[in-house]
Short mmCIF file of C-alpha atoms and ligand atoms in Angstrom, two decimals:
data_model
loop_
_atom_site.label_atom_id
_atom_site.label_comp_id
_atom_site.label_asym_id
_atom_site.label_seq_id
_atom_site.Cartn_x
_atom_site.Cartn_y
_atom_site.Cartn_z
CA UNK A 75 147.09 178.04 6.20
CA UNK A 76 146.14 173.94 5.76
CA UNK A 77 149.59 172.59 4.52
CA UNK A 78 149.43 168.88 5.12
CA UNK A 79 152.75 167.43 5.91
CA UNK A 80 153.77 164.26 4.64
CA UNK A 81 156.34 163.58 7.04
CA UNK A 82 159.43 162.14 4.79
CA UNK A 83 162.19 163.90 5.06
CA UNK A 84 163.67 166.98 6.92
CA UNK A 85 160.76 169.21 7.66
CA UNK A 86 161.84 172.06 5.55
CA UNK A 87 161.75 169.63 2.54
CA UNK A 88 158.02 168.83 3.40
CA UNK A 89 156.47 172.35 3.89
CA UNK A 90 158.33 173.32 0.55
CA UNK A 91 156.61 170.06 -0.86
CA UNK A 92 152.93 171.14 0.46
CA UNK A 93 152.94 174.72 -0.11
CA UNK A 94 154.00 174.27 -3.97
CA UNK A 95 151.20 171.64 -3.65
CA UNK A 96 148.94 174.45 -2.02
CA UNK A 97 149.85 176.93 -5.13
CA UNK A 98 150.06 174.35 -8.24
CA UNK A 99 146.52 173.07 -7.15
CA UNK A 100 145.17 176.81 -6.92
CA UNK A 101 144.46 177.25 -3.23
CA UNK A 102 147.24 179.33 -2.76
CA UNK A 103 146.09 181.70 -5.69
CA UNK A 104 149.29 184.51 -7.20
CA UNK A 105 149.92 187.35 -5.30
CA UNK A 106 148.48 186.46 -1.30
CA UNK A 107 150.13 187.26 1.27
CA UNK A 108 152.37 184.57 2.70
CA UNK A 109 151.68 184.59 6.44
CA UNK A 110 155.12 185.77 7.51
CA UNK A 111 157.71 182.79 8.83
CA UNK A 112 156.64 183.15 12.50
CA UNK A 113 153.67 182.71 12.88
CA UNK A 114 153.05 179.77 10.15
CA UNK A 115 156.23 178.26 12.50
CA UNK A 116 153.89 178.54 15.45
CA UNK A 117 150.76 177.29 13.64
CA UNK A 118 152.69 174.27 11.95
CA UNK A 119 154.69 174.02 15.53
CA UNK A 120 157.87 174.16 13.65
CA UNK A 121 161.29 176.36 13.56
CA UNK A 122 161.11 179.70 12.33
CA UNK A 123 164.88 178.22 10.72
CA UNK A 124 162.74 175.86 9.26
CA UNK A 125 159.89 177.87 7.65
CA UNK A 126 162.88 180.45 6.37
CA UNK A 127 164.35 177.29 4.48
CA UNK A 128 161.48 176.32 2.92
CA UNK A 129 160.46 180.00 1.89
CA UNK A 130 163.95 180.14 0.46
CA UNK A 131 163.67 176.69 -1.86
CA UNK A 132 160.41 178.19 -2.94
CA UNK A 133 161.69 181.94 -4.18
CA UNK A 134 164.89 180.21 -5.28
CA UNK A 135 162.23 177.54 -7.41
CA UNK A 136 159.84 180.76 -8.61
CA UNK A 137 157.20 179.63 -6.64
CA UNK A 138 156.97 182.96 -4.10
CA UNK A 139 158.37 186.45 -4.68
CA UNK A 140 160.21 188.46 -1.94
CA UNK A 141 159.79 192.00 -1.08
CA UNK A 142 162.03 193.82 1.02
CA UNK A 143 159.78 195.21 4.37
CA UNK A 144 156.93 193.69 3.10
CA UNK A 145 156.68 189.83 3.25
CA UNK A 146 156.66 186.85 0.59
CA UNK A 147 153.86 186.20 -2.10
CA UNK A 148 152.82 183.64 -4.19
CA UNK A 149 154.64 184.34 -7.89
CA UNK A 150 152.46 184.49 -10.64
CA UNK A 151 152.77 181.67 -12.59
CA UNK A 152 152.34 180.65 -16.37
CA UNK A 153 148.52 180.29 -17.26
CA UNK A 154 148.17 176.73 -16.84
CA UNK A 155 150.62 176.23 -14.00
CA UNK A 156 147.72 175.14 -11.71
CA UNK A 157 146.11 171.30 -11.68
CA UNK A 158 143.11 170.46 -12.45
CA UNK A 159 141.99 167.61 -10.69
CA UNK A 160 141.96 164.78 -12.35
CA UNK A 161 138.48 164.05 -14.27
CA UNK A 162 139.20 160.90 -14.96
CA UNK A 163 141.22 157.67 -14.40
CA UNK A 164 143.87 157.91 -16.86
CA UNK A 165 144.92 153.83 -17.65
CA UNK A 166 148.09 153.81 -19.90
CA UNK A 167 147.86 154.55 -23.85
CA UNK A 168 149.45 151.44 -24.90
CA UNK A 169 148.44 147.89 -26.69
CA UNK A 170 151.12 146.53 -24.44
CA UNK A 171 150.08 148.24 -21.49
CA UNK A 172 146.49 146.94 -22.13
CA UNK A 173 147.02 143.64 -23.42
CA UNK A 174 149.66 143.03 -20.67
CA UNK A 175 147.50 144.70 -18.15
CA UNK A 176 144.71 142.14 -19.31
CA UNK A 177 147.05 138.26 -19.35
CA UNK A 178 147.54 139.50 -15.56
CA UNK A 179 144.23 139.16 -14.63
CA UNK A 180 145.07 136.17 -15.78
CA UNK A 181 146.01 134.57 -12.21
CA UNK A 182 147.85 131.51 -12.10
CA UNK A 183 147.54 130.39 -8.41
CA UNK A 184 147.51 131.32 -4.90
CA UNK A 185 150.17 131.39 -3.23
CA UNK A 186 150.89 129.52 -0.18
CA UNK A 187 153.68 130.86 1.49
CA UNK A 188 153.96 130.81 5.20
CA UNK A 189 152.31 127.49 5.10
CA UNK A 190 154.39 124.89 6.69
CA UNK A 191 154.46 122.92 4.06
CA UNK A 192 155.03 124.40 0.89
CA UNK A 193 154.84 122.11 -2.06
CA UNK A 194 156.05 125.20 -3.89
CA UNK A 195 157.90 124.26 -7.89
CA UNK A 196 159.66 127.44 -9.02
CA UNK A 197 162.67 128.39 -6.42
CA UNK A 198 166.08 126.35 -6.02
CA UNK A 199 166.84 124.25 -3.24
CA UNK A 200 168.81 124.85 -0.43
CA UNK A 201 172.43 124.44 -0.47
CA UNK A 202 173.84 126.07 2.54
CA UNK A 203 177.45 125.42 1.04
CA UNK A 204 176.36 127.54 -2.15
CA UNK A 205 175.80 131.09 -0.30
CA UNK A 206 179.00 130.74 1.52
CA UNK A 207 180.67 130.04 -1.91
CA UNK A 208 178.57 132.63 -3.52
CA UNK A 209 179.42 135.55 -1.24
CA UNK A 210 183.07 134.66 -1.49
CA UNK A 211 183.09 134.47 -5.24
CA UNK A 212 181.02 137.83 -5.25
CA UNK A 213 183.66 139.70 -3.34
CA UNK A 214 186.53 138.03 -4.86
CA UNK A 215 184.61 139.13 -8.36
CA UNK A 216 184.33 143.19 -6.70
CA UNK A 217 187.68 143.36 -5.91
CA UNK A 218 189.21 142.02 -9.60
CA UNK A 219 186.30 143.36 -12.35
CA UNK A 220 186.75 146.52 -14.26
CA UNK A 221 184.19 148.51 -13.25
CA UNK A 222 182.55 149.09 -16.87
CA UNK A 223 182.06 147.25 -20.27
CA UNK A 224 180.38 143.89 -19.09
CA UNK A 225 179.23 143.92 -23.22
CA UNK A 226 176.02 144.01 -24.54
CA UNK A 227 176.53 140.28 -24.82
CA UNK A 228 177.10 139.04 -22.09
CA UNK A 229 180.59 138.52 -20.60
CA UNK A 230 183.17 136.55 -22.79
CA UNK A 231 184.42 134.29 -19.59
CA UNK A 232 180.99 133.17 -18.68
CA UNK A 233 179.91 133.03 -22.38
CA UNK A 234 183.20 130.60 -22.83
CA UNK A 235 182.23 128.27 -19.49
CA UNK A 236 178.39 127.98 -20.86
CA UNK A 237 179.77 126.83 -23.78
CA UNK A 238 182.04 123.87 -21.90
CA UNK A 239 179.16 123.25 -19.55
CA UNK A 240 177.13 123.14 -23.03
CA UNK A 241 178.84 120.54 -24.54
CA UNK A 242 179.25 118.28 -21.49
CA UNK A 243 176.51 118.40 -20.13
CA UNK A 244 173.52 118.93 -23.00
CA UNK A 245 175.15 117.39 -26.28
CA UNK A 246 174.76 121.25 -27.22
CA UNK A 247 178.00 122.73 -29.68
CA UNK A 248 178.25 126.10 -28.86
CA UNK A 249 180.56 129.38 -30.23
CA UNK A 250 180.59 131.76 -27.48
CA UNK A 251 180.19 134.50 -30.22
CA UNK A 252 176.86 133.22 -30.56
CA UNK A 253 175.81 132.90 -27.19
CA UNK A 254 174.18 135.84 -25.32
CA UNK A 255 173.97 135.83 -21.29
CA UNK A 256 170.41 138.02 -20.47
CA UNK A 257 168.29 138.09 -17.62
CA UNK A 258 166.39 135.26 -16.76
CA UNK A 259 164.14 133.09 -19.50
CA UNK A 260 161.75 135.51 -19.47
CA UNK A 261 163.71 138.36 -20.91
CA UNK A 262 164.31 135.33 -23.80
CA UNK A 263 161.11 135.46 -24.23
CA UNK A 264 160.37 139.20 -24.63
CA UNK A 265 163.77 139.40 -27.06
CA UNK A 266 162.45 136.38 -28.68
CA UNK A 267 158.53 138.63 -29.08
CA UNK A 268 160.56 141.41 -30.25
CA UNK A 269 163.07 139.98 -32.80
CA UNK A 270 160.83 137.68 -34.12
CA UNK A 271 157.10 138.81 -34.30
CA UNK A 272 155.16 141.64 -35.55
CA UNK A 273 151.27 142.29 -34.52
CA UNK A 274 149.10 138.79 -34.85
CA UNK A 275 151.73 136.66 -35.43
CA UNK A 276 151.16 133.13 -34.46
CA UNK A 277 153.30 131.70 -31.89
CA UNK A 278 152.22 127.96 -30.86
CA UNK A 279 153.21 126.70 -27.01
CA UNK A 280 152.61 123.91 -25.74
CA UNK A 281 149.12 123.20 -23.83
CA UNK A 282 149.16 123.04 -20.80
CA UNK A 283 152.15 125.97 -20.88
CA UNK A 284 154.66 127.58 -19.20
CA UNK A 285 152.43 131.09 -18.22
CA UNK A 286 155.80 133.09 -17.83
CA UNK A 287 156.09 132.78 -21.52
CA UNK A 288 152.37 132.97 -22.70
CA UNK A 289 152.50 136.46 -20.63
CA UNK A 290 155.08 137.49 -22.68
CA UNK A 291 153.76 136.93 -26.08
CA UNK A 292 150.37 137.78 -25.19
CA UNK A 293 151.36 141.34 -24.45
CA UNK A 294 153.72 141.75 -27.62
CA UNK A 295 151.28 141.05 -29.35
CA UNK A 296 151.04 137.60 -30.34
CA UNK A 297 148.27 135.04 -31.69
CA UNK A 298 149.28 132.54 -29.40
CA UNK A 299 148.10 128.70 -30.05
CA UNK A 300 148.13 125.88 -27.89
CA UNK A 301 148.75 122.30 -29.48
CA UNK A 302 148.33 119.45 -27.09
CA UNK A 303 150.99 117.46 -25.10
CA UNK A 304 150.84 114.17 -23.87
CA UNK A 305 152.85 111.77 -22.41
CA UNK A 306 155.58 111.88 -25.40
CA UNK A 307 155.53 115.58 -25.54
CA UNK A 308 154.43 117.94 -27.58
CA UNK A 309 151.74 116.18 -30.46
CA UNK A 310 153.83 117.17 -33.64
CA UNK A 311 151.49 116.18 -35.83
CA UNK A 312 149.13 118.44 -34.70
CA UNK A 313 151.34 121.72 -35.58
CA UNK A 314 148.63 124.30 -37.87
CA UNK A 315 149.46 123.77 -41.43
CA UNK A 316 149.95 127.62 -41.93
CA UNK A 317 153.32 128.17 -40.18
CA UNK A 318 153.65 129.63 -37.00
CA UNK A 319 156.64 132.14 -36.66
CA UNK A 320 158.21 130.70 -33.45
CA UNK A 321 157.28 127.82 -31.10
CA UNK A 322 157.67 127.50 -27.35
CA UNK A 323 158.60 124.01 -26.29
CA UNK A 324 160.42 122.51 -22.80
CA UNK A 325 161.43 119.35 -24.39
CA UNK A 326 163.76 117.95 -21.67
CA UNK A 327 160.80 117.82 -19.36
CA UNK A 328 157.84 119.59 -20.10
CA UNK A 329 155.94 122.17 -18.36
CA UNK A 330 154.06 121.68 -16.36
CA UNK A 331 153.32 117.65 -17.08
CA UNK A 332 156.59 116.26 -16.91
CA UNK A 333 157.00 114.41 -20.15
CA UNK A 334 159.54 113.97 -22.23
CA UNK A 335 159.66 115.06 -25.78
CA UNK A 336 160.35 111.82 -27.84
CA UNK A 337 163.19 110.99 -30.10
CA UNK A 338 160.92 111.42 -32.84
CA UNK A 339 159.00 114.11 -32.20
CA UNK A 340 162.34 116.06 -31.86
CA UNK A 341 163.28 115.19 -35.05
CA UNK A 342 159.48 115.27 -36.25
CA UNK A 343 159.73 119.15 -35.16
CA UNK A 344 163.24 120.09 -36.52
CA UNK A 345 161.39 118.75 -40.05
CA UNK A 346 158.37 121.16 -39.28
CA UNK A 347 161.28 124.13 -38.35
CA UNK A 348 163.18 123.65 -41.10
CA UNK A 349 160.20 123.38 -44.00
CA UNK A 350 157.68 125.98 -42.75
CA UNK A 351 161.13 127.92 -41.55
CA UNK A 352 159.86 129.36 -38.46
CA UNK A 353 161.52 129.00 -35.41
CA UNK A 354 161.56 127.04 -31.80
CA UNK A 355 162.42 128.49 -28.79
CA UNK A 356 163.44 125.12 -26.38
CA UNK A 357 163.50 126.31 -22.56
CA UNK A 358 165.66 123.79 -21.10
CA UNK A 359 164.21 125.62 -17.38
CA UNK A 360 165.30 122.14 -15.20
CA UNK A 361 168.46 121.23 -17.83
CA UNK A 362 170.35 120.18 -14.81
CA UNK A 363 168.10 117.80 -13.26
CA UNK A 364 167.83 114.61 -14.22
CA UNK A 365 168.09 111.16 -12.20
CA UNK A 366 168.54 108.62 -15.20
CA UNK A 367 171.60 107.13 -16.57
CA UNK A 368 170.99 108.88 -19.99
CA UNK A 369 169.06 111.82 -20.27
CA UNK A 370 168.08 112.73 -23.61
CA UNK A 371 170.94 115.38 -24.51
CA UNK A 372 169.15 118.70 -25.59
CA UNK A 373 166.67 119.68 -28.78
CA UNK A 374 169.76 122.09 -30.28
CA UNK A 375 172.06 119.09 -30.40
CA UNK A 376 169.69 117.66 -33.07
CA UNK A 377 169.48 120.85 -34.81
CA UNK A 378 171.34 121.22 -38.21
CA UNK A 379 168.66 123.51 -39.52
CA UNK A 380 170.38 126.01 -37.28
CA UNK A 381 166.65 127.18 -36.41
CA UNK A 382 166.67 126.10 -32.57
CA UNK A 383 167.56 129.19 -30.15
CA UNK A 384 168.12 127.30 -26.65
CA UNK A 385 167.58 129.44 -23.69
CA UNK A 386 168.89 127.59 -20.31
CA UNK A 387 168.47 129.54 -16.59
CA UNK A 388 170.50 129.85 -13.30
CA UNK A 389 166.91 130.61 -11.84
CA UNK A 390 166.83 126.85 -10.74
CA UNK A 391 169.83 126.27 -9.89
CA UNK A 392 171.38 128.87 -8.11
CA UNK A 393 169.13 131.43 -6.79
CA UNK A 394 165.90 132.83 -8.86
CA UNK A 395 167.02 136.89 -7.66
CA UNK A 396 170.37 136.25 -9.85
CA UNK A 397 168.42 137.08 -12.90
CA UNK A 398 170.95 135.00 -15.13
CA UNK A 399 170.61 132.92 -17.95
CA UNK A 400 172.20 132.55 -22.13
CA UNK A 401 170.23 131.82 -25.32
CA UNK A 402 173.03 129.70 -27.77
CA UNK A 403 171.45 130.87 -31.15
CA UNK A 404 171.32 130.92 -34.31
CA UNK A 405 173.56 132.79 -36.63
CA UNK A 406 170.88 134.28 -38.80
CA UNK A 407 169.65 135.77 -35.82
CA UNK A 408 172.03 136.99 -33.43
CA UNK A 409 172.64 140.63 -34.02
CA UNK A 410 169.70 141.26 -34.09
CA UNK A 411 168.75 139.68 -30.58
CA UNK A 412 172.15 141.72 -29.29
CA UNK A 413 170.21 144.82 -31.02
CA UNK A 414 167.35 144.42 -28.82
CA UNK A 415 169.33 143.51 -25.90
CA UNK A 416 171.10 146.50 -25.89
CA UNK A 417 167.81 148.72 -26.16
CA UNK A 418 166.19 146.49 -22.94
CA UNK A 419 169.05 147.29 -20.60
CA UNK A 420 172.71 147.87 -22.19
CA UNK A 421 174.06 144.51 -20.14
CA UNK A 422 173.27 141.97 -17.54
CA UNK A 423 175.19 142.87 -14.08
CA UNK A 424 179.63 142.49 -14.43
CA UNK A 425 179.85 141.60 -11.43
CA UNK A 426 177.59 138.86 -11.03
CA UNK A 427 178.88 137.31 -14.61
CA UNK A 428 182.21 137.78 -13.30
CA UNK A 429 181.42 136.13 -10.23
CA UNK A 430 179.40 132.83 -12.15
CA UNK A 431 182.29 132.90 -15.09
CA UNK A 432 184.86 132.33 -11.89
CA UNK A 433 182.77 130.02 -9.98
CA UNK A 434 182.01 127.74 -12.90
CA UNK A 435 185.19 127.46 -14.19
CA UNK A 436 186.52 126.79 -10.62
CA UNK A 437 184.24 123.64 -10.64
CA UNK A 438 182.42 124.71 -7.63
CA UNK A 439 178.86 125.10 -9.71
CA UNK A 440 178.92 121.11 -10.70
CA UNK A 441 179.66 119.82 -7.15
CA UNK A 442 177.25 122.14 -6.34
CA UNK A 443 174.74 120.97 -8.43
CA UNK A 444 176.06 116.95 -7.81
CA UNK A 445 174.74 117.84 -4.13
CA UNK A 446 171.59 119.69 -5.04
CA UNK A 447 170.98 116.37 -7.53
CA UNK A 448 171.43 114.10 -4.98
CA UNK A 449 169.73 115.19 -2.26
CA UNK A 450 166.82 116.08 -5.63
CA UNK A 451 167.02 112.80 -6.23
CA UNK A 452 166.11 111.34 -2.49
CA UNK A 453 163.53 113.84 -2.42
CA UNK A 454 161.83 113.28 -5.70
CA UNK A 455 161.60 108.87 -4.34
CA UNK A 456 160.09 109.76 -0.92
CA UNK A 457 157.84 112.13 -2.84
CA UNK A 458 156.80 109.17 -4.43
CA UNK A 459 156.77 106.44 -1.69
CA UNK A 460 154.53 108.59 0.10
CA UNK A 461 152.26 109.51 -2.51
CA UNK A 462 151.59 105.67 -3.14
CA UNK A 463 151.78 104.90 -0.06
CA UNK A 464 149.04 107.28 1.19
CA UNK A 465 146.64 108.29 -2.28
CA UNK A 466 147.16 104.73 -3.65
CA UNK A 467 145.00 104.29 -6.72
CA UNK A 468 142.97 107.50 -6.07
CA UNK A 469 145.72 109.26 -8.67
CA UNK A 470 147.60 108.77 -11.31
CA UNK A 471 151.13 109.84 -10.57
CA UNK A 472 153.52 110.77 -13.58
CA UNK A 473 156.36 110.30 -12.49
CA UNK A 474 159.68 111.36 -14.78
CA UNK A 475 163.31 110.90 -13.75
CA UNK A 476 163.97 114.71 -14.41
CA UNK A 477 163.18 118.29 -12.52
CA UNK A 478 161.60 119.42 -9.53
CA UNK A 479 158.16 118.62 -9.38
CA UNK A 480 156.06 115.64 -9.98
CA UNK A 481 152.56 116.07 -11.87
CA UNK A 482 149.40 113.74 -10.20
CA UNK A 483 145.99 113.15 -11.93
CA UNK A 484 142.72 112.47 -10.12
CA UNK A 485 140.87 109.66 -10.51
CA UNK A 486 137.90 110.52 -9.61
CA UNK A 487 137.20 114.26 -8.67
CA UNK A 488 135.80 116.98 -10.54
CA UNK A 489 136.63 120.19 -10.47
CA UNK A 490 134.72 121.49 -6.96
CA UNK A 491 135.75 118.17 -5.49
CA UNK A 492 139.23 118.89 -6.13
CA UNK A 493 139.71 122.95 -5.44
CA UNK A 494 137.76 121.60 -1.59
CA UNK A 495 141.16 119.24 -1.51
CA UNK A 496 143.32 122.33 -2.46
CA UNK A 497 141.60 124.29 0.38
CA UNK A 498 140.95 121.73 2.85
CA UNK A 499 145.32 121.26 2.59
CA UNK A 500 145.98 124.64 3.09
CA UNK A 501 143.81 124.83 5.84
CA UNK A 502 145.68 122.22 7.41
CA UNK A 503 149.18 123.83 5.75
CA UNK A 504 149.41 122.34 2.82
CA UNK A 505 150.18 124.31 0.22
CA UNK A 506 149.73 122.73 -3.27
CA UNK A 507 148.75 124.35 -7.42
CA UNK A 508 146.24 123.08 -9.51
CA UNK A 509 147.57 121.87 -12.99
CA UNK A 510 143.64 123.89 -14.64
CA UNK A 511 145.63 127.73 -14.86
CA UNK A 512 148.31 125.84 -16.74
CA UNK A 513 145.51 125.55 -19.21
CA UNK A 514 144.39 127.48 -22.36
CA UNK A 515 141.66 125.14 -22.21
CA UNK A 516 140.14 123.55 -19.07
CA UNK A 517 141.94 119.92 -18.89
CA UNK A 518 139.62 116.93 -19.12
CA UNK A 519 140.77 116.16 -15.84
CA UNK A 520 142.11 117.35 -12.04
CA UNK A 521 145.84 117.42 -11.34
CA UNK A 522 148.27 118.37 -9.05
CA UNK A 523 151.51 120.02 -9.15
CA UNK A 524 153.78 119.16 -6.54
CA UNK A 525 156.43 120.47 -5.69
CA UNK A 526 159.60 118.86 -4.23
CA UNK A 527 162.87 121.15 -3.76
CA UNK A 528 161.12 123.37 -0.78
CA UNK A 529 160.87 120.34 1.56
CA UNK A 530 163.16 117.72 2.96
CA UNK A 531 162.81 114.20 2.78
CA UNK A 532 161.65 113.80 6.46
CA UNK A 533 158.34 116.72 5.45
CA UNK A 534 157.60 115.10 2.27
CA UNK A 535 156.92 111.53 4.13
CA UNK A 536 154.73 114.37 6.50
CA UNK A 537 153.56 115.95 4.13
CA UNK A 538 152.02 112.93 1.65
CA UNK A 539 150.56 112.00 4.72
CA UNK A 540 148.84 114.72 5.36
CA UNK A 541 147.80 114.93 1.86
CA UNK A 542 145.75 111.28 1.92
CA UNK A 543 144.52 112.26 4.93
CA UNK A 544 142.19 115.93 3.85
CA UNK A 545 141.41 113.28 0.39
CA UNK A 546 140.29 110.65 2.70
CA UNK A 547 138.10 113.81 4.87
CA UNK A 548 136.87 114.77 0.73
CA UNK A 549 136.20 111.70 -0.04
CA UNK A 550 134.26 110.48 2.28
CA UNK A 551 132.42 114.06 1.91
CA UNK A 552 131.37 112.76 -1.34
CA UNK A 553 130.11 109.45 -0.02
CA UNK A 554 128.05 111.00 2.05
CA UNK A 555 126.85 113.36 -0.16
CA UNK A 556 125.77 110.52 -2.50
CA UNK A 557 124.48 108.68 0.00
CA UNK A 558 121.81 112.13 0.42
CA UNK A 559 121.81 112.35 -2.88
CA UNK A 560 120.31 108.59 -3.05
CA UNK A 561 118.18 109.00 -0.25
CA UNK A 562 116.52 111.23 -1.20
CA UNK A 563 115.79 109.99 -4.66
CA UNK A 564 113.99 107.21 -3.09
C1 LIG B 733 159.30 126.61 -17.65
C2 LIG B 733 160.17 127.67 -17.03
N1 LIG B 733 160.89 128.38 -17.54
C3 LIG B 733 161.89 129.11 -16.97
C4 LIG B 733 161.72 129.27 -16.05
C5 LIG B 733 162.63 130.12 -15.37
O1 LIG B 733 162.26 131.59 -15.50
P1 LIG B 733 163.69 132.63 -15.47
O2 LIG B 733 164.85 132.32 -15.75
O3 LIG B 733 162.76 133.87 -16.21
O4 LIG B 733 163.81 132.96 -13.75
C6 LIG B 733 160.59 128.53 -15.32
C7 LIG B 733 160.80 129.95 -13.58
O5 LIG B 733 159.56 128.99 -13.23
C8 LIG B 733 159.74 127.79 -15.36
O6 LIG B 733 158.92 127.11 -14.69
#
């Protein structure tokens, strides 16, 4: 008898699984006699005790019958119990699954992990002091937090801290009862889709946009419509005449271009939402990192009609894997969001919320922010200086005094040349990201998104030198290509 053991867990359990599979797929037919335990043990090089234990388990589960004095036999199972080999690949049946799979295929970027200079733009800057502070906070929370009852809306202490922080740093006046703690901005997008959208409802996304928002909305069945952005952020005069259900924006630091939504545009957007009775989701994903003297307050702070759903995240400031973010909800939507959160996952983890509430209340969070902000400002300056020195007039730098990345546009490169540069740089250990995948429609120019949060100032200096050298090489290739085609024409 051919029985293949899968190598996982104790031998008797492996043998039980293998025999069950053989019975279910018909290799061992009802009524047939099983080999004596001693024989099978010898054949499979197992101990007899192991085989006896497997037979006992199979007997207890009804797969075999033991007849006193004459051995064990495969039991007669219910008709249809035998598994037929699959005739075709079965895909998940829901529209949601099909759309989610489709959108996953629109790959956003190559990952450059393992390269010497990875200009990633998503993960927070490492502050070793944060790690030790955080392990203390977690230990403390584990000792003092009740093991149950974080509540779907989030720990009251954390909601209070979020309100205090928002009032101090983002100009947002919020009450704890209107705050919902969620597991990342990504969950905020999903909940917003569930609460606000029916199949086919339209949603405005900035063009270019954050792919995570696009994914969640498309999978939900939304009709996504891109509205252009320029140096002042979303071009509000181009919002659709027919009201969308939702508008998703990144006013403080447009993702990915870095534009700040100007005050006239902010007011125009709020007037539009009020008049059209639609909702705005303000994704303030890196609102903590502003390097100018007077940063603009959040859009929500101007919202008198209670139309803005404000979302802030701890992913960029603490740890991406913490999966904690917060929403400030319009009163009219609050209860529906809380129910949706409850149905989705009951609540966010209590210990982490308690640790964070204490860390914020103790002043540790803002001390950490000051350290990181100072470091990021220095890195930002180094990056801009390096770009000016090594890329010079060949790129246009979109410099905004905020965030964790900078965008540059090539003055001369077409798509093939930009891709050739990315490939060449990657082969030399410099990982950068193209702008094009962040667009619904291909952009008129080629650009790069350069994250500076993961490299020290020294590394940035070297990375920009390498960047300039790679551009020199691509330019030389272009020149020789032109010379060759001019020669061929002559
Ligand atoms: C525009 C934007 N919003 C939000 C997030 C953060 O999402 P989350 O809070 O789910 O980690 C990111 C992360 O890269 C982002 O780029």
